[in-house]
Short mmCIF file of C-alpha atoms and ligand atoms in Angstrom, two decimals:
data_model
loop_
_atom_site.label_atom_id
_atom_site.label_comp_id
_atom_site.label_asym_id
_atom_site.label_seq_id
_atom_site.Cartn_x
_atom_site.Cartn_y
_atom_site.Cartn_z
CA MET A 994 -16.49 -12.52 -32.73
CA ASN A 995 -13.52 -12.69 -30.40
CA TYR A 996 -11.23 -15.72 -30.38
CA ARG A 997 -8.89 -17.18 -27.77
CA ASN A 998 -6.38 -19.99 -27.47
CA LEU A 999 -7.90 -23.08 -25.88
CA GLY A 1000 -5.15 -23.55 -23.29
CA ASN A 1001 -2.10 -25.12 -24.91
CA THR A 1002 -4.11 -27.31 -27.28
CA GLY A 1003 -3.17 -25.25 -30.34
CA LEU A 1004 -6.89 -24.74 -31.03
CA ARG A 1005 -8.17 -21.20 -31.53
CA VAL A 1006 -11.78 -20.93 -30.38
CA SER A 1007 -14.58 -18.38 -30.33
CA VAL A 1008 -15.22 -17.00 -26.82
CA ILE A 1009 -18.72 -18.41 -27.07
CA GLY A 1010 -19.33 -21.94 -28.33
CA LEU A 1011 -22.58 -23.60 -29.31
CA GLY A 1012 -23.69 -26.28 -26.84
CA CYS A 1013 -25.70 -28.92 -28.67
CA GLY A 1014 -26.92 -30.63 -25.45
CA GLY A 1015 -28.24 -29.16 -22.19
CA PRO A 1016 -31.95 -28.44 -21.68
CA SER A 1017 -32.44 -27.43 -25.34
CA ARG A 1018 -30.40 -29.84 -27.51
CA LEU A 1019 -30.62 -27.32 -30.40
CA GLY A 1020 -34.39 -27.26 -29.93
CA GLN A 1021 -34.77 -31.04 -30.33
CA ARG A 1022 -36.10 -31.36 -26.78
CA ASP A 1023 -38.98 -29.00 -27.69
CA GLY A 1024 -39.78 -30.97 -30.83
CA LYS A 1025 -38.17 -28.54 -33.29
CA SER A 1026 -37.35 -30.04 -36.69
CA THR A 1027 -33.94 -31.33 -37.72
CA LYS A 1028 -33.94 -28.63 -40.41
CA HIS A 1029 -34.44 -25.97 -37.73
CA SER A 1030 -31.53 -27.31 -35.66
CA ILE A 1031 -29.20 -27.57 -38.68
CA GLY A 1032 -30.13 -23.97 -39.54
CA LEU A 1033 -29.30 -22.90 -35.98
CA VAL A 1034 -25.83 -24.45 -36.15
CA ARG A 1035 -25.20 -22.83 -39.55
CA LYS A 1036 -26.33 -19.48 -38.18
CA ALA A 1037 -23.91 -19.86 -35.28
CA LEU A 1038 -21.08 -20.51 -37.76
CA ASP A 1039 -22.15 -17.52 -39.89
CA LEU A 1040 -22.01 -15.33 -36.77
CA GLY A 1041 -18.43 -16.38 -36.03
CA ILE A 1042 -18.87 -19.23 -33.55
CA ASN A 1043 -16.37 -21.94 -34.48
CA LEU A 1044 -16.72 -24.37 -31.55
CA LEU A 1045 -19.61 -26.86 -31.59
CA ASP A 1046 -19.99 -29.09 -28.54
CA THR A 1047 -22.00 -32.29 -28.82
CA ALA A 1048 -21.87 -35.83 -27.36
CA GLU A 1049 -22.79 -39.36 -28.35
CA SER A 1050 -25.60 -39.21 -25.77
CA TYR A 1051 -27.23 -35.95 -27.02
CA GLY A 1052 -28.56 -37.29 -30.30
CA THR A 1053 -27.26 -34.16 -32.08
CA GLU A 1054 -24.02 -35.42 -33.67
CA GLU A 1055 -25.77 -36.09 -36.98
CA ILE A 1056 -27.23 -32.57 -36.93
CA VAL A 1057 -23.76 -31.11 -36.38
CA GLY A 1058 -22.44 -33.36 -39.17
CA ALA A 1059 -25.10 -32.13 -41.58
CA ALA A 1060 -24.49 -28.49 -40.62
CA ILE A 1061 -20.71 -28.62 -41.17
CA ARG A 1062 -20.91 -30.48 -44.47
CA GLY A 1063 -19.26 -28.23 -47.04
CA VAL A 1064 -17.57 -26.05 -44.39
CA PRO A 1065 -13.76 -26.21 -44.64
CA ARG A 1066 -12.85 -28.62 -41.85
CA ASP A 1067 -10.20 -26.35 -40.34
CA ARG A 1068 -12.78 -23.57 -39.86
CA VAL A 1069 -14.70 -25.52 -37.21
CA VAL A 1070 -13.66 -26.97 -33.86
CA VAL A 1071 -15.72 -30.10 -33.28
CA SER A 1072 -16.05 -31.21 -29.67
CA THR A 1073 -17.81 -34.44 -28.74
CA LYS A 1074 -17.90 -36.80 -25.79
CA LYS A 1075 -17.93 -40.46 -24.83
CA THR A 1076 -20.07 -41.81 -22.01
CA LEU A 1077 -17.94 -43.99 -19.73
CA PRO A 1078 -18.03 -47.72 -20.46
CA GLU A 1079 -19.83 -49.84 -17.85
CA PRO A 1080 -17.67 -51.17 -14.96
CA ASP A 1081 -18.09 -54.76 -16.23
CA ASP A 1082 -17.02 -53.90 -19.80
CA PRO A 1083 -14.47 -56.62 -20.76
CA ASP A 1084 -12.48 -54.23 -23.03
CA PRO A 1085 -13.16 -50.59 -22.17
CA ALA A 1086 -10.34 -49.30 -24.43
CA ALA A 1087 -12.00 -51.02 -27.41
CA THR A 1088 -15.32 -49.43 -26.40
CA ILE A 1089 -13.65 -46.02 -26.48
CA ARG A 1090 -12.23 -46.71 -29.96
CA SER A 1091 -15.52 -47.98 -31.39
CA GLY A 1092 -17.39 -45.10 -29.72
CA LEU A 1093 -15.13 -42.60 -31.44
CA GLU A 1094 -15.55 -44.33 -34.81
CA ALA A 1095 -19.34 -44.17 -34.44
CA SER A 1096 -19.17 -40.46 -33.51
CA LEU A 1097 -16.91 -39.73 -36.51
CA LYS A 1098 -19.41 -41.43 -38.79
CA ARG A 1099 -22.36 -39.44 -37.40
CA LEU A 1100 -20.33 -36.23 -37.62
CA GLY A 1101 -19.16 -36.99 -41.16
CA THR A 1102 -15.51 -36.26 -40.37
CA ASP A 1103 -12.30 -38.23 -39.94
CA TYR A 1104 -11.10 -36.55 -36.75
CA VAL A 1105 -12.53 -34.58 -33.83
CA ASP A 1106 -10.76 -31.60 -32.36
CA LEU A 1107 -11.82 -32.33 -28.78
CA TYR A 1108 -12.85 -35.73 -27.47
CA HIS A 1109 -13.95 -35.77 -23.83
CA LEU A 1110 -14.91 -38.42 -21.34
CA HIS A 1111 -18.44 -37.33 -20.45
CA GLY A 1112 -19.70 -36.46 -16.97
CA VAL A 1113 -17.01 -38.19 -14.91
CA GLY A 1114 -17.76 -38.41 -11.21
CA ALA A 1115 -15.07 -38.58 -8.53
CA ALA A 1116 -15.83 -42.26 -7.89
CA ARG A 1117 -14.95 -43.24 -11.47
CA TYR A 1118 -11.94 -41.00 -11.92
CA ASP A 1119 -9.31 -43.72 -11.27
CA PHE A 1120 -10.87 -45.86 -14.01
CA ALA A 1121 -11.01 -42.85 -16.37
CA ALA A 1122 -7.39 -41.87 -15.77
CA GLY A 1123 -5.86 -45.34 -15.48
CA VAL A 1124 -7.75 -47.30 -18.14
CA LEU A 1125 -9.42 -44.87 -20.54
CA ALA A 1126 -6.95 -41.99 -20.77
CA PRO A 1127 -4.17 -44.17 -22.27
CA ALA A 1128 -6.59 -45.24 -25.03
CA LEU A 1129 -7.46 -41.59 -25.70
CA VAL A 1130 -3.80 -40.59 -25.82
CA ARG A 1131 -3.18 -43.31 -28.43
CA LEU A 1132 -6.08 -41.97 -30.50
CA ARG A 1133 -4.56 -38.49 -30.24
CA GLU A 1134 -1.21 -39.88 -31.43
CA ALA A 1135 -3.02 -41.54 -34.34
CA GLY A 1136 -4.51 -38.18 -35.37
CA LYS A 1137 -8.13 -39.15 -34.69
CA ILE A 1138 -8.37 -36.63 -31.83
CA ARG A 1139 -6.56 -33.33 -31.57
CA ALA A 1140 -7.08 -32.83 -27.83
CA VAL A 1141 -8.17 -35.11 -24.98
CA GLY A 1142 -10.78 -33.72 -22.61
CA ILE A 1143 -12.79 -34.60 -19.53
CA THR A 1144 -16.07 -33.10 -18.33
CA GLU A 1145 -17.35 -33.10 -14.78
CA GLU A 1146 -20.66 -34.36 -13.43
CA PHE A 1147 -21.55 -30.89 -12.11
CA PRO A 1148 -25.02 -31.60 -10.61
CA ALA A 1149 -23.57 -34.41 -8.48
CA ASN A 1150 -20.33 -32.58 -7.79
CA PRO A 1151 -20.78 -28.79 -7.63
CA ARG A 1152 -17.50 -28.50 -5.69
CA HIS A 1153 -15.39 -29.86 -8.59
CA GLU A 1154 -13.53 -32.58 -6.64
CA MET A 1155 -12.95 -34.68 -9.78
CA LEU A 1156 -11.49 -31.76 -11.73
CA GLN A 1157 -9.22 -30.80 -8.85
CA ARG A 1158 -7.75 -34.30 -9.01
CA CYS A 1159 -7.51 -34.58 -12.77
CA LEU A 1160 -5.64 -31.31 -13.13
CA HIS A 1161 -2.64 -32.96 -11.46
CA ASP A 1162 -2.47 -35.60 -14.21
CA PRO A 1163 -0.77 -34.66 -17.49
CA CYS A 1164 -3.10 -36.54 -19.86
CA TRP A 1165 -5.92 -33.99 -20.09
CA ASP A 1166 -5.59 -31.19 -22.64
CA ALA A 1167 -8.98 -29.63 -21.83
CA VAL A 1168 -11.67 -29.71 -19.15
CA MET A 1169 -15.34 -28.71 -19.10
CA VAL A 1170 -16.48 -27.15 -15.83
CA GLY A 1171 -19.74 -25.86 -14.38
CA PHE A 1172 -19.40 -22.17 -13.58
CA ASN A 1173 -21.88 -19.33 -13.17
CA LEU A 1174 -22.58 -16.29 -11.03
CA LEU A 1175 -24.56 -18.41 -8.54
CA ASN A 1176 -21.72 -20.89 -8.01
CA PRO A 1177 -18.39 -19.32 -8.93
CA SER A 1178 -16.37 -21.83 -6.88
CA ALA A 1179 -14.26 -22.92 -9.89
CA ARG A 1180 -12.62 -19.49 -9.59
CA ARG A 1181 -10.78 -20.73 -6.52
CA SER A 1182 -10.56 -24.47 -7.05
CA VAL A 1183 -10.18 -25.01 -10.82
CA PHE A 1184 -9.05 -21.96 -12.82
CA PRO A 1185 -5.78 -21.40 -10.94
CA LEU A 1186 -4.76 -24.94 -11.93
CA THR A 1187 -5.96 -24.76 -15.56
CA LEU A 1188 -4.08 -21.48 -15.99
CA GLU A 1189 -0.90 -22.84 -14.38
CA LYS A 1190 -0.95 -26.00 -16.52
CA GLY A 1191 -2.23 -24.52 -19.78
CA VAL A 1192 -5.29 -26.78 -19.82
CA GLY A 1193 -8.08 -25.56 -22.13
CA THR A 1194 -11.21 -24.57 -20.19
CA LEU A 1195 -14.79 -24.74 -21.44
CA VAL A 1196 -17.62 -23.48 -19.23
CA MET A 1197 -21.06 -25.09 -19.07
CA PHE A 1198 -24.13 -24.05 -16.97
CA ALA A 1199 -23.48 -20.32 -17.52
CA VAL A 1200 -27.23 -19.69 -17.54
CA ARG A 1201 -29.11 -22.95 -17.41
CA ARG A 1202 -32.67 -22.62 -16.01
CA ALA A 1203 -32.19 -20.41 -12.95
CA LEU A 1204 -30.60 -17.56 -14.91
CA SER A 1205 -33.00 -17.74 -17.86
CA GLN A 1206 -36.34 -18.29 -16.07
CA PRO A 1207 -37.29 -15.81 -13.26
CA ALA A 1208 -39.53 -18.30 -11.44
CA GLN A 1209 -36.69 -20.86 -11.30
CA LEU A 1210 -34.31 -18.22 -9.95
CA ASP A 1211 -36.74 -17.15 -7.24
CA LYS A 1212 -37.27 -20.77 -6.20
CA LEU A 1213 -33.53 -21.41 -6.02
CA LEU A 1214 -32.78 -18.24 -4.03
CA ARG A 1215 -35.47 -19.04 -1.48
CA GLU A 1216 -34.13 -22.61 -1.13
CA MET A 1217 -30.62 -21.24 -0.60
CA GLU A 1218 -31.94 -18.89 2.09
CA GLN A 1219 -33.61 -21.78 3.89
CA ARG A 1220 -30.31 -23.65 3.91
CA ALA A 1221 -28.58 -20.48 5.17
CA ALA A 1222 -26.43 -20.49 2.02
CA LEU A 1223 -27.63 -16.94 1.29
CA GLU A 1224 -28.67 -13.84 3.25
CA PRO A 1225 -32.50 -13.45 3.47
CA GLY A 1226 -34.08 -11.29 0.75
CA ALA A 1227 -31.31 -11.72 -1.84
CA ASP A 1228 -32.33 -10.35 -5.21
CA LEU A 1229 -30.49 -9.99 -8.52
CA GLY A 1230 -32.49 -6.96 -9.70
CA PHE A 1231 -29.37 -4.77 -9.51
CA LEU A 1232 -27.94 -6.60 -12.54
CA THR A 1233 -30.58 -5.11 -14.82
CA GLU A 1234 -30.70 -1.63 -13.27
CA ASN A 1235 -28.74 1.56 -13.99
CA GLY A 1236 -27.47 0.34 -17.37
CA CYS A 1237 -25.63 -2.66 -15.88
CA ALA A 1238 -27.03 -5.30 -18.30
CA GLU A 1239 -30.10 -5.54 -20.52
CA SER A 1240 -31.19 -8.88 -19.07
CA LEU A 1241 -30.18 -11.36 -16.40
CA THR A 1242 -29.18 -13.83 -19.12
CA GLU A 1243 -26.90 -11.24 -20.70
CA ALA A 1244 -25.33 -10.53 -17.30
CA ALA A 1245 -24.82 -14.25 -16.71
CA TYR A 1246 -22.93 -14.83 -19.99
CA ARG A 1247 -20.83 -11.68 -19.51
CA PHE A 1248 -19.95 -12.82 -16.00
CA CYS A 1249 -18.47 -16.05 -17.40
CA VAL A 1250 -16.84 -14.77 -20.59
CA HIS A 1251 -14.64 -12.29 -18.74
CA GLU A 1252 -13.52 -14.61 -15.95
CA PRO A 1253 -9.74 -15.13 -16.06
CA GLY A 1254 -9.05 -18.77 -16.93
CA VAL A 1255 -12.20 -19.25 -19.01
CA ASP A 1256 -11.40 -19.89 -22.67
CA VAL A 1257 -14.87 -20.59 -24.06
CA VAL A 1258 -18.38 -20.33 -22.65
CA LEU A 1259 -20.95 -22.70 -24.09
CA THR A 1260 -24.41 -21.43 -24.85
CA GLY A 1261 -27.13 -24.05 -25.22
CA THR A 1262 -30.16 -22.85 -27.15
CA GLY A 1263 -32.77 -23.93 -29.64
CA ASP A 1264 -33.76 -20.36 -30.46
CA GLU A 1265 -32.13 -18.16 -33.11
CA ARG A 1266 -32.97 -14.91 -31.31
CA HIS A 1267 -31.44 -16.22 -28.10
CA LEU A 1268 -28.35 -17.25 -30.03
CA GLU A 1269 -27.96 -13.74 -31.48
CA ALA A 1270 -28.53 -12.14 -28.05
CA ASN A 1271 -26.04 -14.47 -26.37
CA ILE A 1272 -23.34 -13.76 -28.94
CA ALA A 1273 -23.97 -10.03 -28.49
CA ALA A 1274 -23.69 -10.51 -24.71
CA ALA A 1275 -20.36 -12.31 -25.06
CA LEU A 1276 -18.97 -9.36 -27.03
CA LYS A 1277 -19.96 -6.78 -24.41
CA PRO A 1278 -17.49 -5.56 -21.75
CA PRO A 1279 -17.24 -7.06 -18.27
CA LEU A 1280 -19.99 -6.24 -15.78
CA PRO A 1281 -19.27 -3.03 -13.83
CA PRO A 1282 -16.94 -3.52 -10.83
CA GLU A 1283 -19.66 -2.60 -8.31
CA ALA A 1284 -21.95 -5.33 -9.73
CA LEU A 1285 -19.12 -7.87 -9.54
CA GLU A 1286 -18.47 -6.85 -5.92
CA ARG A 1287 -22.13 -7.36 -4.99
CA LEU A 1288 -22.13 -10.76 -6.68
CA GLU A 1289 -18.99 -11.73 -4.80
CA ALA A 1290 -20.59 -10.66 -1.49
CA LEU A 1291 -23.74 -12.68 -2.24
CA PHE A 1292 -22.39 -15.82 -3.94
CA GLY A 1293 -18.59 -15.75 -3.59
CA ASN A 1294 -18.59 -18.66 -1.13
CA VAL A 1295 -21.36 -20.73 -2.75
CA ASP A 1296 -20.29 -24.15 -3.98
CA SER A 1297 -23.49 -26.15 -3.51
CA VAL A 1298 -25.82 -25.22 -6.40
CA THR A 1299 -25.71 -25.56 -10.20
CA GLY A 1300 -28.47 -23.17 -11.29
CA ASN A 1301 -30.18 -26.02 -13.10
N1 LIG B 1021 -21.19 -32.89 -18.20
C1 LIG B 1021 -21.22 -32.38 -19.42
O1 LIG B 1021 -20.37 -32.75 -20.21
C2 LIG B 1021 -22.24 -31.36 -19.82
C3 LIG B 1021 -23.36 -31.14 -19.03
C4 LIG B 1021 -24.24 -30.13 -19.41
C5 LIG B 1021 -23.98 -29.38 -20.54
N2 LIG B 1021 -22.89 -29.61 -21.31
C6 LIG B 1021 -22.60 -28.84 -22.53
O2 LIG B 1021 -22.70 -27.48 -22.20
C7 LIG B 1021 -23.62 -26.86 -23.12
C8 LIG B 1021 -24.26 -25.67 -22.47
O3 LIG B 1021 -25.31 -26.18 -21.69
P1 LIG B 1021 -26.13 -25.42 -20.66
O4 LIG B 1021 -27.43 -26.02 -20.52
O5 LIG B 1021 -25.29 -25.36 -19.44
O6 LIG B 1021 -26.33 -24.00 -21.43
P2 LIG B 1021 -26.78 -22.61 -20.93
O7 LIG B 1021 -26.47 -21.76 -22.09
O8 LIG B 1021 -26.23 -22.27 -19.60
O9 LIG B 1021 -28.39 -22.76 -20.69
C9 LIG B 1021 -29.25 -23.15 -21.68
C10 LIG B 1021 -30.69 -22.81 -21.26
O10 LIG B 1021 -30.85 -21.39 -21.24
C11 LIG B 1021 -31.89 -21.00 -22.17
N3 LIG B 1021 -31.41 -19.78 -22.83
C12 LIG B 1021 -30.26 -19.61 -23.54
N4 LIG B 1021 -30.18 -18.34 -23.99
C13 LIG B 1021 -31.29 -17.69 -23.57
C14 LIG B 1021 -31.76 -16.35 -23.72
N5 LIG B 1021 -31.06 -15.42 -24.39
N6 LIG B 1021 -32.95 -16.03 -23.15
C15 LIG B 1021 -33.66 -16.94 -22.45
N7 LIG B 1021 -33.26 -18.23 -22.28
C16 LIG B 1021 -32.09 -18.61 -22.83
C17 LIG B 1021 -32.02 -22.13 -23.14
O11 LIG B 1021 -33.35 -22.18 -23.66
P3 LIG B 1021 -33.67 -21.83 -25.21
O12 LIG B 1021 -33.45 -23.06 -25.98
O13 LIG B 1021 -35.11 -21.39 -25.14
O14 LIG B 1021 -32.76 -20.71 -25.62
C18 LIG B 1021 -31.70 -23.35 -22.24
O15 LIG B 1021 -32.84 -23.74 -21.52
C19 LIG B 1021 -24.58 -27.98 -23.49
O16 LIG B 1021 -25.32 -27.71 -24.64
C20 LIG B 1021 -23.60 -29.09 -23.66
O17 LIG B 1021 -22.96 -28.97 -24.92
C21 LIG B 1021 -22.00 -30.60 -20.95
#
C-alpha cells in the first residue's frame, strides 16, 4: 500500500480508503451478513488500507467498530459523519455533541480521526459554518475529533459551489468531494484551493454505477449527447485497449488516485474480489498520457453529471 499525508491534518492515510456507504454499504444493501461485512473491513486492513469512512446514516458504524476491535487504535483512521440537524433544532450544537457520542459508542472508540458534516448543500452552508463548525472545533480541542471535515451533496451540486465557499473558511481540516473521469471539474474549482490551504481531500464517486456497470455508462453517455454535453458517439473503449487498463473500473480508480490534490480515494464495495482488484488498481501507475488527453478532450469541461 502507498500512504500520503491527509493535507495538514497530521494523519497519514492509505491512497485508497474503504467507503462503508455508497450503493454497497459493505454489502449490507444486498443483504450480505454482518459477519461478511466485518470480514471485508478486516481484509481491507490486512491489505494495508487504514482509512475507513462511515456515517451515522449508513448503519455501518457498528460493523466498523466490530472490525477494529483489537486493532491498535493508532493503526486505523476512523472517519464518520453527522447529518445536519433540522433547521428548527433548538440546540444544534448539543445535537452535534450527542451525535458524536452516539457514533463513538457504535464505533467502540473514544475519539474519531475525521468527523464531517454530511452532504452539506450550498443553501445550508451558512448554518454549517456559523453554528455547527464552532461546536466541531470545540470537540477537536477536547480531543474527541482529530480533524474537522465537510462533505458535499454531489448529486445536487456537481459543480462544487459549497466546497468553493468553504475552502475560504479556516475551520475545515478536510473535505470530501465528488470526482471522476466523467466529471473532473474539481480539478479546476476545488483542488487548487485544497492544495494551497493544506486541506485534506477525500474523493468519493470515483466509480459509482456508471463506471462499474456498462449499461449504466451507455445510458449516461447517450443522455449527455442529447443534452449536447458530449460529442455524438463517445465511447470509453480506448481505456481497455492496447494495454491501457484491464477494466474500466481499474481505469477509473487510477484516474483519481494520481490526480494532484487527491489524498485518498474511497472505494465502496461489498465484494472481496472487487476490494482486492481496486487496491491493485490504486497501486498501478497513472493512465498513459494519450488516454488522459482523450479523456480531457471528451470530459474536461463536464460539470453536470455524477456517474451515479
Ligand atoms: N456526501 C457524502 O458524504 C458521501 C456520498 C457518497 C459516498 N460517500 C462515501 O464515499 C464512499 C465511496 O462511495 P462510492 O459509491 O462513491 O464508491 P465507488 O467506489 O465509486 O462505487 C461503488 C460502486 O462500484 C461497485 N464496484 C466497486 N468496485 C468494483 C469492481 N472492481 N468491479 C465492479 N464493480 C465495482 C460497487 O459494487 P460492489 O459492491 O459490487 O463492489 C458499488 O456499486 C462511500 O462508501 C461513502 O463512504 C460519501
